[in-house]
Amino acid sequence: MKFKSLILGTSALATAAIILSTAAPALAQRDEIIVTATKREQTLQQVPVAVTVVSAETIERARILDILDLQSVVPSLRVSQLQNSSNTSFIIRGFGNGANNVGVEPSVGVFIDGVYRSRSAAQISDLPNIQRVEVLRGPQSTLFGKNASAGVISVVTKKPSFETEGFIELGIGNFGARQFKGYLSGPLSDKVAYSLGGTINKRDGYTENIALGTRISDRDRFGVRGELLFEPTDNSSWRLIVDYDEIDEACCTVANLVNGPTGGLLPFLGGTTVAEDPFSYQVALNFDPINTAQNGGVSFHGDVDFENFTFTTISSYRSSNTQRDGDVDFTSVDLLGGNQQDIQIDTFTQELRLASNGDNRFHWLVGGFYFEENIDQTDNVTFGTAFRSFVNLLADPTGATDTLSGLELALGLPIGTTFHQPGQGVFEVARQDNKAF
């Protein structure tokens, strides 16, 4: 039985963890770093790719909780989170694209155990037992497909063990931070092993909404993951992985850089904003943002070693459903009633490949990849109760003229009930089907 030490420090987080294992503890060894950056196992020195490897030890010591935290240990990686939780962009060497448009696929590919995660909402979940993370810099489209023109983030989790082991990790911190991570693995027979893991990550908001007296930019996530490993022969290995995670957060803080010429009209409507402070921890919103996301999937992995080559198959199906709404006028006045979005993404992938093995003079790899994705989206921006009055003030800042009523009268339309009514706005329904091989 092995115990992980209790870590207490002056930082915001105090962590306690216990490792339970029936296996005898091994002496620490300085082994070669093995990576799969070229779809085969090689040492880091052999790989002809610019790659940074973040080990499990580094992940633990640096308190990396999810992929967003990787930028603290990978110099060429930048992770930006925009106005909601699922709008997260990964940028490598300064190259990458945004996540605001669900129809635009990212240029940094994220793979978890070889399975492509096509959108950021399905990429940022916490994982209970990461073995290593490989960050490949520069174009990787030859081996990783069309969405890897800026680079790849490849997350490799630990396989189930045929010796019983596990851990429980608890953490608390400021702003009411509570973190839990648990993992258990062991044998079901001499050929089948299992693993179960889960994470909970919660934190109160650190930004004050001065209009409502509430706090936003909180953290509220949980996830579960189960895996079966079947090794019927010495040269074959099969993995079945099932995972599910949820996000339910009031995110994110949006700072107003400039108080423009129309900002002076807000007091006439009884409102305010927090302007000209890019590092403000205060906002003025008439309702708190909503961010929810449910992600889940199942994948089947198979590896069979033959005399001169290895056959690999990876099949996966994933589903992601995101709902979000935000006060996109970023003021305490009900100018815009909200920006309601509902996005459903279903993805199927299949990869087959043959890779040479052994110490041959030539190394080769041949394979195929199929990708199918269906996206259904509704995206609505509606007017609020004060938008009509705001438009009239824009036309006549003195407030003496009801410009919109005059326009309705001139057009012979119902006066006061035609233009810029609450609930009116822009309504978008879109579907995108994508097949690639």
Tab-separated table of N, CA, C and O in Angstrom, residues 8-14 63 172-174:
chain	number	residue	atom	x	y	z
A	8	LEU	N	0.373	20.935	1.333
A	8	LEU	CA	-0.206	22.164	1.847
A	8	LEU	C	0.736	23.310	1.520
A	8	LEU	O	1.949	23.198	1.705
A	9	GLY	N	0.213	24.428	1.047
A	9	GLY	CA	1.072	25.536	0.699
A	9	GLY	C	0.349	26.850	0.823
A	9	GLY	O	-0.784	26.912	1.299
A	10	THR	N	1.000	27.910	0.410
A	10	THR	CA	0.412	29.239	0.492
A	10	THR	C	-0.457	29.554	-0.706
A	10	THR	O	-1.044	30.615	-0.772
A	11	SER	N	-0.508	28.640	-1.676
A	11	SER	CA	-1.345	28.884	-2.844
A	11	SER	C	-2.805	28.701	-2.484
A	11	SER	O	-3.147	28.300	-1.371
A	12	ALA	N	-3.679	29.005	-3.461
A	12	ALA	CA	-5.118	28.947	-3.196
A	12	ALA	C	-5.607	27.530	-2.995
A	12	ALA	O	-6.692	27.313	-2.488
A	13	LEU	N	-4.821	26.533	-3.374
A	13	LEU	CA	-5.311	25.166	-3.396
A	13	LEU	C	-4.518	24.307	-2.442
A	13	LEU	O	-3.302	24.319	-2.432
A	14	ALA	N	-5.229	23.529	-1.612
A	14	ALA	CA	-4.594	22.525	-0.767
A	14	ALA	C	-5.098	21.178	-1.217
A	14	ALA	O	-6.296	20.963	-1.337
A	63	ARG	N	-0.602	21.217	-11.208
A	63	ARG	CA	-2.038	21.322	-10.932
A	63	ARG	C	-2.822	21.616	-12.207
A	63	ARG	O	-3.703	22.480	-12.250
A	172	ILE	N	-9.422	21.899	-2.082
A	172	ILE	CA	-10.245	23.059	-1.747
A	172	ILE	C	-9.415	24.309	-1.990
A	172	ILE	O	-8.179	24.273	-1.976
A	173	GLY	N	-10.082	25.420	-2.252
A	173	GLY	CA	-9.359	26.651	-2.513
A	173	GLY	C	-10.236	27.861	-2.291
A	173	GLY	O	-11.363	27.748	-1.805
A	174	ASN	N	-9.696	29.028	-2.628
A	174	ASN	CA	-10.470	30.244	-2.449
A	174	ASN	C	-11.594	30.308	-3.467
A	174	ASN	O	-11.677	29.501	-4.387
